[in-house]
XYZ file of C-alpha atoms in Angstrom:
708
model
C 119.376 130.260 -23.558
C 121.507 129.421 -26.482
C 122.479 125.488 -27.239
C 125.982 124.722 -27.453
C 127.367 122.994 -30.933
C 127.025 119.847 -29.558
C 127.444 116.580 -31.310
C 126.253 115.125 -33.844
C 126.221 111.718 -32.509
C 125.211 109.372 -30.201
C 121.762 110.392 -31.540
C 118.720 110.991 -29.376
C 118.934 112.562 -25.850
C 122.383 111.733 -24.143
C 123.023 113.056 -20.551
C 126.710 113.183 -19.058
C 125.809 114.144 -15.629
C 126.358 117.919 -16.566
C 123.780 118.609 -19.318
C 122.198 116.704 -22.468
C 123.023 116.501 -25.956
C 120.526 116.541 -28.760
C 120.595 114.877 -31.804
C 117.981 114.034 -34.962
C 118.414 112.957 -38.365
C 116.475 114.746 -41.362
C 117.377 114.900 -44.516
C 113.951 116.960 -45.554
C 114.256 119.023 -42.553
C 114.718 122.946 -43.153
C 114.989 123.653 -38.892
C 114.258 121.994 -36.289
C 113.333 122.877 -33.074
C 113.455 121.302 -29.088
C 110.935 121.271 -27.542
C 111.302 121.255 -23.502
C 108.622 121.195 -21.398
C 108.326 121.194 -17.453
C 105.574 119.559 -15.290
C 102.606 121.607 -16.102
C 103.430 121.723 -20.015
C 105.106 124.724 -20.550
C 106.745 124.837 -23.538
C 110.424 125.960 -24.389
C 111.543 125.832 -27.913
C 115.443 125.901 -29.212
C 116.867 125.784 -32.382
C 119.350 123.219 -33.502
C 121.231 125.117 -35.859
C 124.148 123.065 -36.253
C 123.738 120.420 -38.560
C 125.969 117.557 -39.848
C 125.271 115.206 -42.716
C 121.433 116.161 -42.126
C 122.062 115.695 -38.344
C 120.727 118.634 -36.273
C 122.128 119.007 -33.033
C 122.934 120.909 -29.946
C 123.790 120.786 -26.395
C 122.183 122.287 -23.251
C 123.629 122.699 -19.714
C 121.915 121.225 -16.764
C 119.199 119.395 -18.390
C 118.811 115.803 -16.983
C 116.897 112.902 -16.568
C 113.118 113.201 -16.445
C 112.863 116.180 -18.670
C 110.377 116.058 -20.812
C 110.751 117.070 -24.399
C 110.169 116.907 -28.311
C 110.908 117.838 -31.693
C 109.177 120.074 -33.984
C 110.312 120.098 -37.471
C 109.913 122.297 -40.349
C 109.826 121.541 -43.810
C 107.891 120.913 -47.332
C 104.971 119.116 -47.103
C 103.025 117.631 -49.907
C 101.569 114.065 -49.037
C 101.398 112.913 -53.009
C 105.182 113.195 -52.805
C 105.970 111.679 -49.804
C 106.787 114.795 -47.928
C 105.157 114.988 -44.820
C 106.880 118.138 -42.434
C 104.470 119.889 -39.821
C 105.645 122.118 -37.242
C 102.318 122.262 -35.594
C 102.941 118.434 -34.523
C 105.070 117.088 -31.559
C 107.128 114.293 -32.634
C 108.570 111.443 -30.701
C 112.600 111.263 -30.717
C 112.950 107.991 -32.828
C 116.047 107.276 -29.983
C 114.380 108.643 -26.906
C 115.098 106.013 -24.062
C 112.082 106.564 -21.951
C 108.362 108.096 -22.902
C 106.499 110.031 -20.753
C 102.405 108.121 -21.644
C 100.314 106.844 -23.823
C 98.987 108.508 -27.027
C 96.084 110.501 -26.039
C 93.749 109.978 -29.332
C 92.014 113.808 -30.876
C 92.045 114.596 -34.788
C 94.882 116.878 -34.428
C 97.570 114.222 -34.494
C 95.735 112.523 -37.829
C 97.571 114.905 -41.425
C 94.418 113.783 -43.365
C 92.274 115.890 -41.924
C 93.867 118.826 -42.517
C 95.593 119.313 -46.291
C 97.410 122.863 -45.111
C 98.982 122.326 -42.217
C 99.170 126.138 -41.938
C 95.929 126.563 -41.163
C 96.396 124.756 -37.868
C 98.812 127.222 -36.275
C 96.647 127.503 -32.695
C 95.978 124.071 -32.696
C 99.705 121.143 -32.081
C 99.929 117.811 -30.389
C 101.857 118.081 -27.731
C 100.343 116.882 -24.827
C 98.203 114.027 -26.527
C 101.348 112.836 -28.077
C 104.077 111.309 -25.442
C 106.801 113.407 -24.366
C 110.666 112.280 -24.982
C 111.888 111.678 -21.636
C 115.921 112.357 -21.126
C 116.867 108.883 -19.278
C 118.973 108.811 -16.744
C 121.949 106.218 -17.914
C 123.472 105.296 -14.473
C 122.604 101.834 -13.086
C 124.577 99.855 -10.278
C 124.490 96.281 -12.099
C 127.136 94.846 -9.610
C 128.479 91.703 -10.848
C 125.736 91.059 -13.842
C 126.797 88.602 -15.973
C 124.832 87.276 -19.355
C 124.399 83.721 -18.608
C 125.161 83.325 -22.382
C 123.521 79.694 -22.398
C 124.845 77.567 -24.901
C 121.636 77.271 -27.748
C 121.446 73.611 -27.391
C 121.141 73.686 -23.383
C 118.026 76.436 -23.804
C 114.616 76.015 -23.188
C 112.415 79.160 -23.821
C 109.594 80.392 -21.734
C 107.120 83.060 -24.038
C 105.700 85.404 -21.579
C 103.644 88.895 -21.265
C 105.237 91.310 -19.031
C 101.833 92.209 -17.226
C 99.864 88.804 -18.448
C 102.724 87.117 -16.511
C 101.963 88.494 -13.234
C 98.716 91.071 -13.092
C 96.993 87.977 -11.274
C 99.934 86.476 -9.556
C 99.111 85.990 -5.599
C 102.081 86.293 -4.906
C 103.419 89.364 -6.240
C 103.251 92.154 -4.192
C 99.895 94.544 -5.963
C 101.491 97.609 -6.856
C 104.759 95.181 -9.015
C 102.007 92.902 -10.348
C 101.768 93.419 -14.173
C 105.191 95.311 -14.058
C 109.011 94.917 -14.917
C 109.781 94.651 -11.322
C 106.646 91.934 -11.204
C 108.333 89.771 -12.982
C 111.382 89.912 -11.473
C 109.527 88.705 -7.980
C 111.280 85.733 -6.413
C 108.304 83.608 -6.970
C 108.322 83.889 -10.544
C 111.754 83.134 -11.022
C 111.177 80.048 -8.551
C 108.049 78.610 -11.011
C 110.579 79.324 -14.044
C 113.425 77.614 -12.571
C 110.965 74.759 -11.681
C 110.359 74.286 -15.840
C 113.908 73.862 -16.173
C 113.181 77.814 -18.210
C 116.794 79.349 -19.409
C 115.128 82.223 -21.552
C 112.350 84.113 -21.271
C 111.363 85.395 -24.729
C 109.016 88.887 -23.575
C 106.254 89.753 -25.788
C 107.274 93.572 -27.671
C 108.481 95.531 -24.576
C 109.437 98.745 -26.245
C 107.266 101.305 -26.081
C 104.166 101.187 -28.322
C 100.240 102.577 -29.167
C 97.255 101.334 -28.744
C 95.844 101.732 -32.334
C 93.372 104.345 -32.325
C 90.354 102.004 -33.641
C 90.889 99.718 -30.563
C 90.688 102.976 -27.969
C 87.377 103.746 -29.816
C 86.173 100.205 -28.847
C 87.032 100.623 -25.809
C 90.296 97.845 -26.518
C 93.895 98.025 -26.163
C 97.129 97.040 -28.347
C 97.741 94.340 -25.720
C 100.523 92.276 -27.650
C 102.233 95.036 -28.272
C 103.287 94.740 -31.737
C 102.913 98.633 -32.679
C 106.069 100.028 -31.492
C 106.354 103.700 -31.741
C 109.907 103.990 -29.171
C 112.596 101.508 -30.269
C 115.089 102.251 -27.418
C 112.488 103.026 -24.653
C 111.117 100.506 -22.285
C 106.911 100.717 -22.283
C 106.237 102.644 -19.663
C 102.706 101.475 -18.365
C 104.795 97.830 -17.528
C 106.785 100.206 -14.713
C 106.126 100.249 -11.205
C 108.936 103.058 -10.150
C 107.556 106.549 -9.630
C 108.731 109.418 -11.398
C 109.152 109.693 -15.358
C 112.128 107.938 -16.877
C 111.967 105.244 -14.192
C 111.196 102.581 -16.572
C 114.355 102.574 -17.785
C 115.949 101.764 -13.862
C 112.931 99.194 -13.238
C 113.796 97.402 -16.765
C 117.692 96.957 -15.985
C 116.588 95.691 -12.283
C 114.402 92.788 -13.881
C 116.913 92.034 -16.128
C 119.631 91.401 -13.891
C 117.070 89.567 -11.006
C 116.917 87.083 -13.856
C 120.603 87.146 -14.904
C 121.090 86.487 -10.987
C 118.622 83.257 -11.467
C 120.831 82.226 -14.560
C 117.999 82.608 -17.277
C 118.141 84.929 -19.843
C 116.400 87.720 -21.117
C 115.390 87.547 -25.253
C 113.093 90.684 -26.738
C 110.177 90.562 -29.315
C 111.094 93.293 -31.297
C 109.027 94.977 -34.389
C 111.560 96.475 -36.617
C 109.553 95.764 -40.020
C 106.561 98.705 -38.877
C 105.875 101.329 -36.682
C 102.701 102.517 -34.904
C 101.690 105.279 -37.682
C 100.071 103.015 -39.921
C 99.115 104.115 -43.377
C 98.359 107.293 -45.334
C 95.479 107.974 -42.996
C 97.340 106.934 -39.816
C 98.524 109.413 -37.215
C 101.692 111.643 -37.212
C 103.663 110.723 -33.945
C 107.567 110.646 -34.743
C 109.298 109.603 -37.856
C 106.833 110.190 -40.708
C 107.167 114.199 -39.668
C 111.005 114.131 -39.338
C 111.749 112.137 -42.330
C 109.012 110.134 -44.165
C 110.970 109.071 -47.623
C 113.468 107.453 -45.794
C 111.816 105.880 -42.818
C 109.201 104.157 -45.080
C 108.981 102.108 -47.640
C 106.600 104.325 -49.852
C 105.068 102.644 -53.044
C 106.783 103.759 -55.949
C 104.896 106.179 -58.225
C 102.659 106.843 -55.772
C 104.559 108.228 -52.513
C 101.245 109.349 -50.922
C 100.948 105.774 -49.579
C 102.595 103.206 -48.055
C 104.241 99.721 -49.211
C 102.612 97.029 -46.415
C 104.489 93.873 -45.772
C 103.009 93.588 -42.390
C 99.462 93.985 -42.783
C 99.419 97.034 -40.386
C 99.641 99.751 -42.890
C 103.166 100.649 -43.351
C 106.639 98.490 -43.715
C 110.430 100.385 -42.487
C 112.136 101.563 -45.083
C 115.305 99.130 -44.498
C 116.432 100.220 -48.012
C 117.973 103.658 -46.257
C 121.364 103.261 -44.307
C 119.780 105.690 -41.546
C 117.111 103.410 -41.032
C 119.468 100.402 -40.398
C 121.343 102.109 -38.315
C 118.099 103.382 -36.023
C 117.505 99.532 -36.041
C 121.712 98.624 -35.545
C 121.539 101.265 -32.720
C 118.920 99.820 -31.030
C 120.198 96.085 -31.033
C 123.328 97.258 -29.539
C 121.892 99.887 -26.972
C 119.810 96.785 -25.396
C 122.712 94.933 -25.589
C 125.173 97.012 -24.245
C 123.142 98.972 -22.065
C 120.281 97.084 -21.171
C 122.148 93.420 -20.752
C 119.249 91.436 -23.015
C 120.519 88.186 -24.405
C 118.711 87.783 -27.458
C 115.600 89.311 -30.037
C 113.376 87.489 -31.693
C 112.341 89.279 -34.688
C 108.514 89.894 -35.200
C 107.742 89.448 -39.471
C 111.759 89.113 -39.927
C 111.183 88.715 -43.703
C 110.333 92.226 -43.914
C 113.490 93.027 -43.190
C 114.930 91.509 -46.075
C 113.209 93.034 -48.874
C 115.546 95.450 -50.074
C 113.594 95.169 -53.506
C 110.622 93.583 -53.733
C 111.307 89.778 -53.178
C 113.036 88.622 -49.913
C 117.051 88.608 -49.601
C 118.759 86.741 -47.719
C 121.939 88.451 -48.253
C 120.296 92.133 -47.351
C 121.903 94.736 -46.324
C 120.381 93.728 -43.090
C 121.839 90.119 -42.548
C 125.326 91.310 -43.819
C 125.427 94.056 -40.917
C 124.274 91.667 -38.170
C 127.044 89.482 -39.246
C 129.963 91.868 -38.816
C 128.501 93.431 -35.572
C 131.099 92.913 -32.934
C 127.737 93.101 -29.888
C 124.532 92.229 -32.329
C 125.903 88.706 -33.657
C 127.368 87.397 -30.581
C 123.445 87.192 -28.542
C 120.662 84.802 -29.764
C 118.783 85.869 -32.931
C 116.041 84.143 -33.866
C 113.751 85.277 -37.000
C 109.979 84.508 -37.124
C 110.506 83.949 -41.135
C 107.460 84.816 -42.661
C 105.530 87.910 -43.519
C 102.012 89.114 -45.490
C 103.745 89.963 -48.467
C 104.325 87.479 -51.640
C 106.920 85.421 -51.050
C 106.950 86.530 -47.251
C 107.132 82.230 -45.876
C 110.715 81.338 -45.424
C 111.057 79.109 -43.144
C 114.422 77.351 -43.719
C 115.790 80.106 -45.686
C 117.585 82.523 -43.088
C 121.330 82.696 -43.191
C 123.064 80.608 -41.025
C 124.060 83.049 -38.064
C 120.360 82.816 -37.220
C 117.423 80.506 -35.427
C 114.208 80.420 -36.431
C 110.259 80.110 -35.079
C 109.697 75.998 -37.081
C 106.071 76.798 -38.041
C 106.583 73.610 -39.654
C 107.523 71.816 -36.567
C 104.229 73.143 -35.339
C 102.115 72.586 -37.845
C 103.202 68.417 -38.041
C 103.117 67.751 -34.039
C 99.456 69.169 -33.925
C 98.398 66.656 -37.097
C 100.105 63.548 -35.550
C 98.582 63.871 -32.106
C 95.122 64.892 -33.693
C 95.505 61.290 -35.752
C 95.728 63.380 -39.137
C 96.915 60.306 -41.881
C 100.776 60.172 -43.505
C 101.907 62.346 -41.493
C 104.939 60.616 -39.901
C 107.823 60.921 -42.409
C 107.795 64.650 -41.752
C 106.982 63.783 -37.926
C 110.289 62.067 -37.859
C 111.753 64.871 -39.313
C 110.783 67.369 -36.829
C 111.314 65.822 -34.027
C 115.150 64.964 -35.046
C 115.579 69.047 -35.451
C 114.329 69.116 -38.905
C 117.123 68.691 -41.031
C 115.744 69.306 -44.534
C 115.443 73.090 -43.519
C 118.595 73.635 -41.934
C 121.173 71.028 -42.366
C 122.590 72.392 -45.660
C 123.370 75.654 -45.093
C 125.590 74.466 -42.680
C 123.286 74.863 -39.719
C 122.577 72.854 -36.567
C 119.535 71.171 -35.027
C 119.111 74.166 -32.438
C 118.576 76.273 -35.812
C 115.080 74.777 -34.990
C 112.937 76.578 -32.342
C 110.308 73.987 -31.876
C 107.068 75.096 -30.370
C 103.325 74.048 -30.712
C 101.943 76.731 -29.559
C 102.810 80.716 -29.291
C 101.110 84.272 -28.159
C 99.524 84.111 -31.633
C 96.624 81.635 -31.813
C 95.230 79.030 -29.118
C 97.029 77.801 -25.958
C 97.312 74.552 -25.880
C 94.520 73.810 -23.825
C 92.326 75.430 -25.897
C 94.419 73.535 -28.653
C 93.081 70.166 -27.500
C 88.969 71.843 -26.215
C 88.055 73.816 -29.394
C 87.854 72.586 -33.251
C 86.745 76.602 -34.415
C 88.110 79.680 -33.167
C 85.696 82.186 -30.413
C 86.795 85.448 -31.082
C 83.449 87.303 -30.420
C 85.211 89.429 -27.816
C 87.320 91.170 -30.595
C 83.874 92.585 -32.188
C 85.627 92.043 -35.997
C 82.872 89.341 -36.304
C 85.036 86.721 -36.270
C 86.981 87.609 -39.126
C 90.122 87.950 -37.086
C 92.176 85.351 -36.013
C 93.699 82.062 -38.123
C 91.352 79.570 -39.441
C 93.882 76.631 -40.159
C 94.340 76.050 -36.464
C 94.737 72.119 -36.668
C 92.693 71.758 -33.864
C 90.623 69.268 -32.258
C 88.158 69.069 -29.308
C 88.458 65.602 -27.796
C 84.847 65.635 -28.971
C 83.252 68.624 -26.711
C 83.782 71.701 -28.137
C 84.867 74.283 -25.304
C 84.399 73.324 -21.665
C 82.820 70.083 -20.806
C 81.849 68.129 -16.901
C 82.534 64.788 -19.147
C 85.625 63.192 -17.437
C 86.346 61.291 -20.479
C 86.713 64.059 -22.357
C 88.422 65.780 -19.876
C 91.457 63.059 -19.454
C 91.822 62.754 -23.388
C 92.602 66.763 -23.353
C 94.897 66.110 -20.289
C 96.709 63.239 -21.973
C 96.951 65.621 -25.331
C 98.750 68.569 -23.569
C 101.353 65.720 -22.081
C 101.937 64.438 -25.518
C 102.697 67.677 -27.092
C 104.528 68.931 -24.215
C 106.511 65.611 -24.340
C 106.946 65.856 -28.538
C 108.193 69.180 -27.595
C 110.733 68.777 -24.576
C 112.163 66.028 -26.210
C 112.309 67.012 -30.122
C 116.009 68.050 -31.340
C 116.124 71.602 -31.671
C 115.577 74.196 -29.031
C 111.701 74.190 -27.406
C 109.763 76.655 -26.272
C 106.876 76.902 -24.499
C 104.020 79.686 -24.156
C 103.473 80.781 -20.985
C 100.759 79.164 -19.271
C 100.820 76.272 -21.327
C 102.106 74.061 -17.727
C 98.800 73.938 -16.299
C 96.247 74.374 -19.021
C 95.512 78.022 -19.335
C 92.460 78.825 -21.394
C 91.623 81.962 -23.420
C 87.911 80.245 -23.842
C 88.614 79.308 -27.833
C 89.864 83.174 -28.519
C 93.012 82.730 -31.485
C 93.759 86.014 -31.354
C 94.206 87.734 -27.774
C 96.338 90.662 -29.165
C 93.446 93.155 -28.146
C 91.881 91.551 -24.913
C 94.247 93.215 -21.763
C 91.486 91.310 -19.725
C 91.433 88.044 -17.861
C 90.806 86.400 -20.938
C 94.404 87.144 -21.978
C 95.835 87.410 -18.474
C 97.328 84.008 -16.415
C 95.192 82.336 -14.424
C 97.603 81.365 -11.369
C 94.832 79.472 -9.443
C 94.927 76.967 -12.088
C 98.890 75.896 -11.251
C 97.003 74.517 -8.136
C 93.787 72.918 -9.734
C 96.598 71.453 -12.435
C 99.389 70.485 -10.082
C 99.367 67.177 -12.109
C 100.384 68.553 -14.999
C 103.011 71.398 -13.186
C 105.084 68.461 -12.597
C 105.037 66.926 -15.644
C 106.307 69.781 -17.338
C 108.867 71.243 -14.818
C 110.096 66.792 -14.798
C 110.220 67.041 -18.843
C 112.516 70.162 -18.241
C 114.856 68.086 -15.615
C 114.694 65.294 -17.748
C 115.934 67.242 -20.818
C 118.958 69.152 -19.010
C 120.024 65.749 -17.506
C 120.476 64.190 -20.782
C 122.394 65.600 -23.857
C 121.045 62.976 -26.268
C 117.781 64.853 -26.143
C 119.862 68.571 -27.116
C 122.526 66.985 -29.931
C 124.142 69.802 -31.357
C 124.949 68.035 -34.550
C 122.101 66.102 -36.701
C 121.963 62.401 -36.286
C 123.073 60.433 -39.464
C 121.446 57.456 -39.623
C 124.226 54.628 -39.851
C 127.454 53.963 -37.317
C 128.758 56.676 -36.556
C 132.293 55.968 -35.653
C 134.737 53.048 -35.587
C 133.903 49.244 -34.173
C 130.206 51.022 -33.428
C 127.883 48.096 -33.606
C 124.866 50.280 -33.743
C 124.014 54.255 -35.044
C 122.904 57.023 -33.672
C 119.488 56.495 -34.525
C 117.360 53.956 -35.653
C 113.425 53.076 -36.540
C 111.192 51.136 -35.800
C 107.443 49.859 -36.319
C 105.577 49.363 -33.199
C 105.976 45.777 -33.711
C 109.608 45.986 -32.989
C 110.755 45.449 -36.960
C 112.862 48.288 -38.203
C 110.854 51.090 -40.687
C 110.959 49.652 -43.942
C 109.869 52.720 -47.122
C 106.792 51.011 -47.037
C 106.310 51.626 -43.582
C 106.861 55.146 -43.901
C 104.486 55.907 -46.853
C 101.422 53.720 -44.775
C 98.152 55.654 -44.765
C 98.017 54.571 -41.346
C 100.832 56.777 -39.863
C 100.161 57.001 -36.510
C 102.508 55.166 -34.576
C 106.431 54.847 -34.725
C 109.626 54.067 -32.196
C 112.304 55.617 -32.579
C 116.474 54.551 -31.121
C 118.840 56.855 -29.821
C 122.185 55.953 -28.644
C 123.354 57.815 -26.091
C 126.604 56.276 -27.267
C 127.123 58.220 -29.822
C 126.763 61.641 -29.434
C 129.459 63.593 -31.736
C 129.835 66.746 -29.250
C 132.566 67.454 -26.335
C 131.963 69.055 -23.716
C 133.719 72.012 -22.146
C 136.936 70.305 -21.000
C 137.223 68.396 -24.292
C 136.056 65.390 -23.228
C 133.621 63.132 -25.260
C 129.509 63.620 -24.418
C 127.708 60.313 -23.721
C 124.224 59.540 -22.118
C 122.248 56.348 -21.761
C 120.194 54.996 -24.608
C 116.708 55.675 -25.294
C 113.441 54.162 -26.999
C 110.886 56.930 -27.441
C 107.402 54.978 -28.665
C 104.219 57.128 -29.780
C 101.178 56.303 -30.747
C 98.618 58.758 -32.075
C 95.743 55.723 -32.427
C 92.652 55.969 -30.379
C 93.433 52.317 -29.714
C 95.676 50.709 -27.403
C 98.507 48.704 -29.152
C 100.405 45.509 -28.769
C 104.122 46.423 -29.064
C 107.803 44.980 -29.176
C 110.928 46.567 -27.823
C 113.767 45.631 -30.714
C 115.894 43.157 -30.152
C 119.009 42.643 -32.340
C 121.091 43.896 -29.930
C 120.003 47.067 -29.024
C 119.249 46.567 -25.491
C 119.369 43.531 -23.097
C 116.246 45.607 -20.927
C 114.343 48.978 -21.013
C 112.628 50.866 -17.874
C 109.864 53.185 -18.553
C 110.866 56.854 -17.813
C 108.180 58.909 -19.439
C 104.337 57.954 -19.632
C 102.207 60.653 -20.949
C 99.070 57.877 -20.376
C 99.925 58.251 -16.339
C 101.544 62.004 -16.713
C 104.954 60.324 -14.655
C 108.155 61.144 -15.483
C 111.526 58.819 -13.757
C 108.143 56.368 -11.861
C 110.161 54.729 -9.026
C 107.940 51.744 -9.119
C 109.203 51.044 -12.568
C 109.702 47.848 -13.568
C 112.364 46.530 -16.148
C 111.227 44.818 -19.905
C 113.845 42.891 -21.730
C 114.575 43.612 -24.899
C 112.553 41.699 -27.519
C 109.528 41.692 -24.868
C 106.200 43.008 -25.192
C 104.788 45.801 -23.807
C 101.250 47.602 -24.277
C 100.958 51.232 -26.020
C 98.026 52.985 -24.815
C 96.417 54.446 -27.178
C 97.192 58.542 -27.448
C 100.259 58.322 -25.525
C 103.835 58.504 -25.622
C 106.229 56.136 -23.377
C 110.273 56.661 -22.969
C 111.830 53.843 -22.043
C 115.631 54.294 -20.874
C 118.395 51.268 -21.550
C 119.169 49.327 -18.281
C 122.340 47.926 -18.320
C 125.536 49.594 -19.743
C 126.307 48.242 -23.183
C 123.694 46.047 -25.633
C 125.029 42.230 -26.083
């Protein structure tokens, strides 16, 4: 059977109900063969003779969903010139919408083993490299609608597909650790109780466990080692049949949307699983190495590495940019996801050497009518020179605010002289985002994330304990800004245990009541521990999975977190769309939108901000001075609140501000007791005395309608 000419676009394998069009870009290829495989692995090869704009294409009748395929690219092989074509290697389609299995490691995958590919004609990589799969594009979305939750109303929950459900007691065993398991009603109910509006999933693009980890018996658990930018990772699928992961993923997204929860994907467009010059040839390296990867100028045998993983995608090449943009659009239009978090996003801005906020990638995103309308979150750093770019991304973007994380950790562990920066971080980091026209929700606030300690470990360990990773403690961050509360690791000491729980509540409350978008790490709401390991990227085990028994043991912490989520959603003063101005905000206004006080009830002075003690502060938030309109064009108003922070190790005798700020106040959040809106709280008179307990945050709500 000879392929029909087909079309050069769309790239990849596209099934139309009758047959499948295949299209592959390669500027260096002299000839491209499409390889089809049956269930026994028997191979049929078809030359794609039509070439338009360096896209090799053809159409085959009666080839449909589930069919295994790959490509063989004939062309120059000269690594010292950056050319690595080798027809003895079966290659994954960069546009494959489903992939059959993981890599089965073998020497035939590594080009450096054999300088002359012609010597390997008797041994290729078919079966060791995953098969690409023709995917079924048809799915009954019913009345699915993307929630399109406004940024300022968003609460993000960072989760791992497998780790979230592999031990869940109410998820049926066949569904544990899968997309279908994540869509289980028990999981949805838990997230809704926390007030979560979006899940941010660690990588679900098809990824590979590195050869080095496989040799150690470890796994690339996090998934930051992508080999397929269109394919949902096959190992997370419960549905039988090759290609079923596409349908299952869509079903998961549909279930989240029915629950009013958005789905954000953590995506890795900065590098691939093919690694450095000693890495395996799996896909793009053998298709068009120069087009897809940044090569070292003058030494094209080697790869530029801004990611610490061996290579960096060549975002200067239009075909590579097309791959990224086509992938993003596909996940929005066909898979209905609601946004993306870009891993090491600074690497995508390196058109030449330095990070360039006006790079072509950002221009393409800005003008794209589909991608520009979903949530875009940058991890604003990479490992290259000048890669730390917090606050420097374009206006369309939000950013993981690493400065929020560091400052909040320092404040609650009692570091001196953090008060001024702490005040800036909890009010939306205007110093980072206001100058270029962005809003407080440009800041994705987090205290913990997948990379680093869990919240419980943050208050239980001074040092990382990564022995299980087999790298003699060389891996993982050393600057954790953690405090073990007096004892390293687990302890039976009730005083230490109580302090640790309070510290967890302090950081959760600070996170949920700060301006910006809060992001909770999965399991922090019930004290998940990794036993001090701050880099579980290779630990697909009980060490990294969620232990749902802890949700019972620490039910009070779950309730407290959920209470904070509900409290935040009820009160728009904690999720403003505009930065504070500091002074009176309207004609006739007596009070400003925000004011800062010492624990003695006196307004803060420059000397107070510079005080080396710097462990306590009170902030007034004026709910009558929110410069926002609701969907009906009505002015947004709320009650007014005082937030009293005390990171000192002793109680402080405090005084509420007078001068018209409020006649009476009621405690609505107390991290010392773990209560949110307690029923028996008694009002305190304005200007009255109260005790601010050691290492605690107290939130007071003004109880009268108007101040005097």
